CSV table of C-alpha atoms in Angstrom, one decimal:
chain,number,residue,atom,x,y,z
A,10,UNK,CA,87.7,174.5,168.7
A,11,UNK,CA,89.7,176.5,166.2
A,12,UNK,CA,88.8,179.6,164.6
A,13,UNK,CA,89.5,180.1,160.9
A,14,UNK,CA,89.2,183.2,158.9
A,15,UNK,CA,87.8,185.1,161.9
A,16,UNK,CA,85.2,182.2,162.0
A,17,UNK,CA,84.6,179.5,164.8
A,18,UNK,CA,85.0,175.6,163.5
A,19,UNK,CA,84.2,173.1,166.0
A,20,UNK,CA,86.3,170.3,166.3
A,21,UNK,CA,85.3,166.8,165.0
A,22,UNK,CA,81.6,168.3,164.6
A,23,UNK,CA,81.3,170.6,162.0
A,24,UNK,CA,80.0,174.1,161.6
A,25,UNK,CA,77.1,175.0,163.5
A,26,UNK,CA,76.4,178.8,162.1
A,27,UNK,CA,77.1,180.1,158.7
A,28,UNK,CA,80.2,182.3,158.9
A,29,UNK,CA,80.3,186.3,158.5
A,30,UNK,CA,82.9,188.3,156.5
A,31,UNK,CA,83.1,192.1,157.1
A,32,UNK,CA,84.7,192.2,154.1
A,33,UNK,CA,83.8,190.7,150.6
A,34,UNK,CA,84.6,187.2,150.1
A,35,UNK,CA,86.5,188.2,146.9
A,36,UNK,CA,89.1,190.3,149.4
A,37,UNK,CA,89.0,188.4,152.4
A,38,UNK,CA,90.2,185.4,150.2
A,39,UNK,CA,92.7,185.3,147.4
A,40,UNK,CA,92.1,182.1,145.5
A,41,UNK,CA,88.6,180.8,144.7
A,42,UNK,CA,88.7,177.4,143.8
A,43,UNK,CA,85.1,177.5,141.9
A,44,UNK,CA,83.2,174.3,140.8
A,45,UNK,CA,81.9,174.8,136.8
A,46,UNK,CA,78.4,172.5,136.5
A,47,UNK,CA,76.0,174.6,138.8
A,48,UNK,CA,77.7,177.2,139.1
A,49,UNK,CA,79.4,178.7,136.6
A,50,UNK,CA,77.6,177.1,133.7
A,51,UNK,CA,74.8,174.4,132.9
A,52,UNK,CA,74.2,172.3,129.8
A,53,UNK,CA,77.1,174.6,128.5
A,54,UNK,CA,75.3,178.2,129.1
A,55,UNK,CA,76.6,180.8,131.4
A,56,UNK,CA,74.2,181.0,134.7
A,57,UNK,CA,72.7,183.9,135.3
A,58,UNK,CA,75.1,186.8,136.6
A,59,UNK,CA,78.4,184.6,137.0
A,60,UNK,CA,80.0,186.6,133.9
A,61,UNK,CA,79.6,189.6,135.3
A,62,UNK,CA,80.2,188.7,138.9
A,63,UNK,CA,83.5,186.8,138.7
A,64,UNK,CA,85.0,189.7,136.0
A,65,UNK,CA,84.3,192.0,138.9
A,66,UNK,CA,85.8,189.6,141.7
A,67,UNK,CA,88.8,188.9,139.3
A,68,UNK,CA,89.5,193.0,138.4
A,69,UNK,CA,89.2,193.5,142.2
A,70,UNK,CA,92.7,190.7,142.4
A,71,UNK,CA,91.1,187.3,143.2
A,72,UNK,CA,92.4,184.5,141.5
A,73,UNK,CA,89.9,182.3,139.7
A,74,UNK,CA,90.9,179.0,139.9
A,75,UNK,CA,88.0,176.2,138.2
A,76,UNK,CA,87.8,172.9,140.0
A,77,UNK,CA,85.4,170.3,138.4
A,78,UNK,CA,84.9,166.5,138.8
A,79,UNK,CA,83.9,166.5,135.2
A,80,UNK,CA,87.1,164.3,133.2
A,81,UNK,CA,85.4,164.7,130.0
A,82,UNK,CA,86.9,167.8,128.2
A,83,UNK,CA,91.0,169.1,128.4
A,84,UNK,CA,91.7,171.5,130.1
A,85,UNK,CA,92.2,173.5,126.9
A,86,UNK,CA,88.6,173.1,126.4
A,87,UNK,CA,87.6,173.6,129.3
A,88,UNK,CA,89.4,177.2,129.4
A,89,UNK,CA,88.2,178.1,125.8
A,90,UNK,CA,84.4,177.7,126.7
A,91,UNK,CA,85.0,179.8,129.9
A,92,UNK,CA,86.4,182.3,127.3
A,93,UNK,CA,83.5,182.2,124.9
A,94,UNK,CA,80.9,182.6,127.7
A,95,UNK,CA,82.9,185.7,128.8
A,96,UNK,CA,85.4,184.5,131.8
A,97,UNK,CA,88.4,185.0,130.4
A,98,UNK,CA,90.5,181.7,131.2
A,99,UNK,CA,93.6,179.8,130.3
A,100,UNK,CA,94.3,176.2,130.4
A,101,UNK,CA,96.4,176.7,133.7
A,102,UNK,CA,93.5,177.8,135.7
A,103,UNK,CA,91.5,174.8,134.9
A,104,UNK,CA,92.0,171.6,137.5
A,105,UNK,CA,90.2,168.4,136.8
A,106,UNK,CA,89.5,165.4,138.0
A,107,UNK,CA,91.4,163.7,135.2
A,108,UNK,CA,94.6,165.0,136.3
A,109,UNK,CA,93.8,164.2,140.2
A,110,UNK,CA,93.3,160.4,139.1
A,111,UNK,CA,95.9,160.4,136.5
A,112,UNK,CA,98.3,161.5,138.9
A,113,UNK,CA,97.4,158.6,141.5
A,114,UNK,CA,97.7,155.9,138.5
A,115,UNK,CA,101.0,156.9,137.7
A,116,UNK,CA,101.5,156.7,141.7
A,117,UNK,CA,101.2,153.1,141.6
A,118,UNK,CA,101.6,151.5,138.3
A,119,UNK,CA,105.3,151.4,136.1
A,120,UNK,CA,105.6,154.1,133.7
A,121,UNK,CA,104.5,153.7,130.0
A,122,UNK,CA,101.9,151.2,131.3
A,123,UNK,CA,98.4,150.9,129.8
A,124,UNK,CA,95.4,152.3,131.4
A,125,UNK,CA,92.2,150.9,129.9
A,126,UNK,CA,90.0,154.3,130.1
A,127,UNK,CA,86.3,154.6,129.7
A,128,UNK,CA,85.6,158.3,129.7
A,129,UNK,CA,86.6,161.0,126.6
A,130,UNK,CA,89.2,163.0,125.6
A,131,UNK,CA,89.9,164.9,129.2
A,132,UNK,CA,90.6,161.7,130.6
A,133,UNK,CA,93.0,160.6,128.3
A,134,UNK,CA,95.1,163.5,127.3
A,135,UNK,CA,95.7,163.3,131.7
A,136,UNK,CA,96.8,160.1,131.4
A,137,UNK,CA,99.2,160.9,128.5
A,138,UNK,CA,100.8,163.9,130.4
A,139,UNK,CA,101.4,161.3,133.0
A,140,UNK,CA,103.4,159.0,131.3
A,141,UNK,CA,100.7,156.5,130.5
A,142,UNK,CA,98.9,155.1,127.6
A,143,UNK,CA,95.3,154.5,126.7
A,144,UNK,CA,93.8,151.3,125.9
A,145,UNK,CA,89.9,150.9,125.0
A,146,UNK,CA,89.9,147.2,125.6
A,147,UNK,CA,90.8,144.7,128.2
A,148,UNK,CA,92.8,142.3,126.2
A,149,UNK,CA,95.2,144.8,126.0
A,150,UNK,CA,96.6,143.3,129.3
A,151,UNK,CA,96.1,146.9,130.8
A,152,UNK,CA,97.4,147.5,134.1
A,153,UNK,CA,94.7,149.7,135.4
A,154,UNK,CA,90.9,150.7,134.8
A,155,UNK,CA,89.7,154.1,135.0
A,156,UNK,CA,86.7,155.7,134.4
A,157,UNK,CA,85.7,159.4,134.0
A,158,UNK,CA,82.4,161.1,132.7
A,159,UNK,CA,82.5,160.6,128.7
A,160,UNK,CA,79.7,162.1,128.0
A,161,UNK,CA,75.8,160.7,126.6
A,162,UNK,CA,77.2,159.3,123.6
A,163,UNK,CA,79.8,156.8,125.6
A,164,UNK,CA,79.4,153.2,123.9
A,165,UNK,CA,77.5,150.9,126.0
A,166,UNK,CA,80.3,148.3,125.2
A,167,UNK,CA,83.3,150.8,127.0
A,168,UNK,CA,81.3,149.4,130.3
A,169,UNK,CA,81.8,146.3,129.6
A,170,UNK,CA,85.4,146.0,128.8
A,171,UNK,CA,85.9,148.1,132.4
A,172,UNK,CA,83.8,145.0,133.7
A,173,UNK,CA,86.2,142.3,131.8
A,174,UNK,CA,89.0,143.6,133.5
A,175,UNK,CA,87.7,144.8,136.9
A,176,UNK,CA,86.9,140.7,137.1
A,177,UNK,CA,90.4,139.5,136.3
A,178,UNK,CA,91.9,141.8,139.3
A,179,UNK,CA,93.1,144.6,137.5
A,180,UNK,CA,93.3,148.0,139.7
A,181,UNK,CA,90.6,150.2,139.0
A,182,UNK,CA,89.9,153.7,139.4
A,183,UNK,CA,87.4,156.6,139.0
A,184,UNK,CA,87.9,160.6,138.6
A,185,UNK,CA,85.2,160.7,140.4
A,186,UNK,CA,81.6,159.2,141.2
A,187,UNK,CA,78.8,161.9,141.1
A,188,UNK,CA,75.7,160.3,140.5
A,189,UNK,CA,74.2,163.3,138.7
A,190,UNK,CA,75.3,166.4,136.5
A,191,UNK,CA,73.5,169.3,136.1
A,192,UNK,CA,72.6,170.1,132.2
A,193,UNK,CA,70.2,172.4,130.2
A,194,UNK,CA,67.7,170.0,130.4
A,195,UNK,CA,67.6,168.6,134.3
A,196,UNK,CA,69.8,166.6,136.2
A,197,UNK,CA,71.5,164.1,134.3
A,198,UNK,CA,73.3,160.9,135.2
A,199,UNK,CA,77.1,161.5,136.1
A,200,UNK,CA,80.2,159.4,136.5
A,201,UNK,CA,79.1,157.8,140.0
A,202,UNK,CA,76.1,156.2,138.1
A,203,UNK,CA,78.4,154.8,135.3
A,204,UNK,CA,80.8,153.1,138.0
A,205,UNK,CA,77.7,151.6,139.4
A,206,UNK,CA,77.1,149.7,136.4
A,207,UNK,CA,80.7,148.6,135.7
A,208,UNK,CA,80.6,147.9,139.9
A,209,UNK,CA,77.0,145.5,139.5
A,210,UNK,CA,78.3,143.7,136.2
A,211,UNK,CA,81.8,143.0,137.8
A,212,UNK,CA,80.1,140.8,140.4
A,213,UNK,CA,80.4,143.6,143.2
A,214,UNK,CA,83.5,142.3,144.2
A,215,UNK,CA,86.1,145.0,144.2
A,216,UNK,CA,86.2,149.2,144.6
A,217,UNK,CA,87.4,151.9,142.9
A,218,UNK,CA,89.8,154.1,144.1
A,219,UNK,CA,88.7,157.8,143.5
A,220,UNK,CA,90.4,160.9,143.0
A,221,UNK,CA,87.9,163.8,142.7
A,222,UNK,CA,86.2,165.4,145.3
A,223,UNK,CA,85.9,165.5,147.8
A,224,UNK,CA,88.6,163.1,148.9
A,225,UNK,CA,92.1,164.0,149.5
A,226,UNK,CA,93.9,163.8,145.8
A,227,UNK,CA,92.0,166.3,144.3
A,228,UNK,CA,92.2,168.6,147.0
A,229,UNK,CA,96.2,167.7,146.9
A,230,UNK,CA,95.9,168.3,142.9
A,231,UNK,CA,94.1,171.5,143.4
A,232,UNK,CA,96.8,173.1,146.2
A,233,UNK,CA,99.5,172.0,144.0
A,234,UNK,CA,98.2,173.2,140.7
A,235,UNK,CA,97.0,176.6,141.7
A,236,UNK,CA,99.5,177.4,145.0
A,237,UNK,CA,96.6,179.3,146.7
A,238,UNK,CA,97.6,180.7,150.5
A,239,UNK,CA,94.0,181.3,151.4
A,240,UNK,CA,91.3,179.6,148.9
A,241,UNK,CA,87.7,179.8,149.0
A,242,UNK,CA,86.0,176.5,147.9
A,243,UNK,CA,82.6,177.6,145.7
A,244,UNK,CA,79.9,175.1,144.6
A,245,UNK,CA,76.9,174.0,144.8
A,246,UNK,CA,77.3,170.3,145.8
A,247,UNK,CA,77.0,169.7,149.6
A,248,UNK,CA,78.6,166.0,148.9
A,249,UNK,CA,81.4,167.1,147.1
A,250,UNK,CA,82.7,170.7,147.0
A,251,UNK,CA,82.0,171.4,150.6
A,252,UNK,CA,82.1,168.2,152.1
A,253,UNK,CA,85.9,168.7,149.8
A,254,UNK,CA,86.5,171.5,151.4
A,255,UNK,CA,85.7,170.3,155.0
A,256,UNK,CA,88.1,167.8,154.5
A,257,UNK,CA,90.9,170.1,153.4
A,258,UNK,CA,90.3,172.2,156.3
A,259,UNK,CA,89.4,175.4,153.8
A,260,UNK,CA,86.5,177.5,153.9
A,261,UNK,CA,83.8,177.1,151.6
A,262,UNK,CA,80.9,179.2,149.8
A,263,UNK,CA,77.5,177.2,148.9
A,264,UNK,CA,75.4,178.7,146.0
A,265,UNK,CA,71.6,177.7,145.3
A,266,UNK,CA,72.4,177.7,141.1
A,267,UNK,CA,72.9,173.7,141.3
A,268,UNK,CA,71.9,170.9,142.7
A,269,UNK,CA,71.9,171.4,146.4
A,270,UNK,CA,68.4,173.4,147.6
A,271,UNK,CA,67.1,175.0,150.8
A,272,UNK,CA,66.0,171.7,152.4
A,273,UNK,CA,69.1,169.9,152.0
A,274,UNK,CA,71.2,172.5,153.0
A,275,UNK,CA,69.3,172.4,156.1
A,276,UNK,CA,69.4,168.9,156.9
A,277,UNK,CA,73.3,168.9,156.3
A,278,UNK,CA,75.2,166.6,157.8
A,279,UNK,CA,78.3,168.7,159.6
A,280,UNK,CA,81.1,167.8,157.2
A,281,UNK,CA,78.3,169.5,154.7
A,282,UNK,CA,77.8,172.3,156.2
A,283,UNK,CA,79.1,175.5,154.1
A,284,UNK,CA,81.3,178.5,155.7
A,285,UNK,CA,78.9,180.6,153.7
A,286,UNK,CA,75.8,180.5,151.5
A,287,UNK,CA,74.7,183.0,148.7
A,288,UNK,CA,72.0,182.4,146.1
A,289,UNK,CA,74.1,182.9,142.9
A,290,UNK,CA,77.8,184.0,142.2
A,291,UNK,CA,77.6,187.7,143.3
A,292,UNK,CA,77.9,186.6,146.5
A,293,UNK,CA,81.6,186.8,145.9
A,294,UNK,CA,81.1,190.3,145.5
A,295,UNK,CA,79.7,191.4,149.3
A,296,UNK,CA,80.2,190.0,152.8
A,297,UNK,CA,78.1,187.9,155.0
A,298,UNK,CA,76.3,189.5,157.5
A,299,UNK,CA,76.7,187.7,161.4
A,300,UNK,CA,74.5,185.2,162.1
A,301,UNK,CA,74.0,185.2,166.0
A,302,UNK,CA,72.3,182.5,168.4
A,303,UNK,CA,70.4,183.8,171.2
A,304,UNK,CA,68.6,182.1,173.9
A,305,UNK,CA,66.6,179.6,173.6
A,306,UNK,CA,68.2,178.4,170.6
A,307,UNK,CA,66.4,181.5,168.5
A,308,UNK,CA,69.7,182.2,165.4
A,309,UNK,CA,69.3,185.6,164.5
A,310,UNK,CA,70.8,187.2,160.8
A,311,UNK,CA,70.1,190.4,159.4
A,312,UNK,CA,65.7,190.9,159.7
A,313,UNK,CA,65.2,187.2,160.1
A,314,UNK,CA,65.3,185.1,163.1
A,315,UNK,CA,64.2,181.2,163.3
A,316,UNK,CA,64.8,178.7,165.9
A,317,UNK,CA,63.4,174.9,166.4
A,318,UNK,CA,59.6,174.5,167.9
A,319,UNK,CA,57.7,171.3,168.6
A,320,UNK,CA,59.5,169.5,165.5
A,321,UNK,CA,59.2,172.4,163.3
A,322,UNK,CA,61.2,175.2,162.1
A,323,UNK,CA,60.3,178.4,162.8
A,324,UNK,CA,60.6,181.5,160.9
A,325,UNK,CA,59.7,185.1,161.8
A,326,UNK,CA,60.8,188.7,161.1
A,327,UNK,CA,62.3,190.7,163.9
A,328,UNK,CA,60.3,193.5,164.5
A,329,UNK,CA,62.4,197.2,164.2
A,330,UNK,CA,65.4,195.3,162.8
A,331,UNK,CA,66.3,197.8,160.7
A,332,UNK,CA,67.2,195.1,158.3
A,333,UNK,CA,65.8,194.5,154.4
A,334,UNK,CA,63.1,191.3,154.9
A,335,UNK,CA,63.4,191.5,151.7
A,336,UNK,CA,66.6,189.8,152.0
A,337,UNK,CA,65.5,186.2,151.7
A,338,UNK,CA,69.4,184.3,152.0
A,339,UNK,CA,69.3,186.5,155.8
A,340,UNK,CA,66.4,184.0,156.1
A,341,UNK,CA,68.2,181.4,154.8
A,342,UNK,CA,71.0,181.9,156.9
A,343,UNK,CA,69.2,182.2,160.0
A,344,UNK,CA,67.6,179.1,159.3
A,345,UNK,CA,70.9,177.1,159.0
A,346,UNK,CA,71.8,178.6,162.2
A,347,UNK,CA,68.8,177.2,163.9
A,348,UNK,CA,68.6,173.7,162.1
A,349,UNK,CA,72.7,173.0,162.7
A,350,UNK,CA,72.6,174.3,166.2
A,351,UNK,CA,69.6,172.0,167.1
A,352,UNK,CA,71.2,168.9,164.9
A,353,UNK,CA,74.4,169.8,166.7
A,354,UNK,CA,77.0,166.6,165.3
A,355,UNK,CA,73.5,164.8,163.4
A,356,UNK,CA,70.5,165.7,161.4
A,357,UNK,CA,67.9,168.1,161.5
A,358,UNK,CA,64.7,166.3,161.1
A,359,UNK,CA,62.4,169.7,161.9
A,360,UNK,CA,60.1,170.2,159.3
A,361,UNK,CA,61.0,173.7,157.6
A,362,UNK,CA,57.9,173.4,155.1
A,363,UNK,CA,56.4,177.0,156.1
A,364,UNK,CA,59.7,178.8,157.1
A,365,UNK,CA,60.5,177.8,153.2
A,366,UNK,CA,57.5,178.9,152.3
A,367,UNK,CA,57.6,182.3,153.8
A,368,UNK,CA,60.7,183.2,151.8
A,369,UNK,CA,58.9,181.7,148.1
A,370,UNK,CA,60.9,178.4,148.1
């Protein structure tokens, strides 16, 4: 077992209690590496309190570095609609998963080679800086495929040029394979679900190789790009940013603004498991109160305290706590506690239908 940031990790099997912080997260950690759909935006609107929560983390010297898997706009872009929802931004702050894969094409192809890219603008400017040049069809004799999200207007054709060269043999590659992306509207269908269609009309005989999180070169893009001593990975996606951060050995904050919920968070798996857990972005703003395991398995946190019962999860306040029960992400907490100390290194399968529904979700 090591213990990083004051905080216990167990080796080879995860976290099994959210972490605690005396301090704010914004002081305790210099850098945080923050996710953009689900957390800082959706469907291109700000999410409710991140403005005013990350200009308060920033004033008080954090460094706001914004990590996506999304490849579809520049950098540039990306930093100009931060700007115009209020997060002041430049393009250096910005790291996407179109430089991470860019970066490993020009790894392993000759310089000045064509890349046949299905994706949009983000993707190709990347690939540019890089050395490379970007072909939109496969008699080009490209010497790589990559694909990266380009948005609901993408030609249907662009899949199938991807699927005329992934046949012949030609490399191929993907910023990153999300299934889904949050929007306005609902969850949409991201790059993951685009690669499957390229991967089913190729014959299903070859694999990508993938940059974005959370796998190794866009944790390697991030460090490099940003030079952070002590970051703070934030999202809301169990299989990326935190399983991302897991595997870069960095701590990591889960908010409930995206597409992870309650119940999945408590089934995680223990590369999934988050450091921390706050419902929005102002948890950047406060600490995290200790989450303790008693006997008997019963996780305490703050006026909350659950532990696992005859299949289910249980779910009580502590009587004279002095706590707020008001405070329903204490319950969540304790929960987690409770679910990832019973799973230990597998699954939680207690049903946590009442707990969740004594806190209203």
């Amino acid at each position: 077992m090591t213990v990083r940031n004051g905080q216990e990790r167990h080796d080879g099997g995860g976290r099994r209690l959210p972490g605690s912080s005396a301090v704010a997260l914004g002081s305790a950690y210099d850098t945080a590496l923050l996710d953009l759909d689900g957390v800082v935006y959706a469907g291109g609107e700000a999410i409710p309190y991140a403005v005013e929560a990350l200009g308060v983390a920033r004033e008080g010297g954090m460094h706001l570095a914004y990590v996506t898997n999304n490849a579809l706009r520049t950098p540039e872009e990306v930093a100009t609609h931060l700007t115009e929802l209020g997060v002041p931004a430049v393009a250096g702050d910005v790291v996407t998963s179109a430089q991470a894969v860019a970066r490993l094409i020009a790894e392993e192809v000759p310089p000045g080679s064509r890349v046949l890219v299905v994706g949009g603008e983000g993707l190709r400017v990347a690939l540019r800086e890089r050395g490379l040049v970007p072909v939109e069809s496969a008699d080009y004799e490209p010497a790589a495929v990559v694909q990266g999200y380009g948005g609901p207007e993408l030609p249907w054709g662009r899949f199938a040029e991807a699927a005329y060269a992934v046949q012949r043999g030609v490399p191929w590659y993907a910023s990153n394979t999300d299934l889904t992306i949050p929007g306005a509207r609902g969850i949409g269908p991201g790059n993951g679900a685009a690669v499957e269609v390229v991967r089913i009309a190729s014959g299903g005989r070859a694999e990508p190789k993938v940059a974005g999180k959370p796998l190794p070169p866009m944790h390697r893009e991030t460090v490099l790009r940003t030079g952070a001593a002590r970051p703070l990975v934030v999202g809301d996606r169990l299989d990326t940013d935190i399983e991302g951060a897991f595997n870069g050995g960095v701590d990591s904050l889960l908010v409930l603004t995206g597409v992870t919920d309650v119940a999945q968070l408590l089934t995680a798996v223990p590369e999934h498991r988050p450091t921390y857990v706050a419902a929005d972005l102002r948890g950047l703003l406060v600490g995290q109160p200790e989450v303790v395991e008693g006997a008997g398995g019963v996780v305490v946190c703050g006026a909350w305290r659950a532990s696992v019962s005859g299949g289910e999860l249980v779910l009580e306040s502590v009587p004279g706590a002095g706590a707020d029960v008001t405070d329903v992400m204490d319950g969540v907490r304790a929960l987690c506690g409770a679910a990832w100390s019973a799973a230990g290194d597998g699954v939680c399968g207690a049903d946590a239908g009442k707990a969740l529904a004594l806190l209203g979700m």
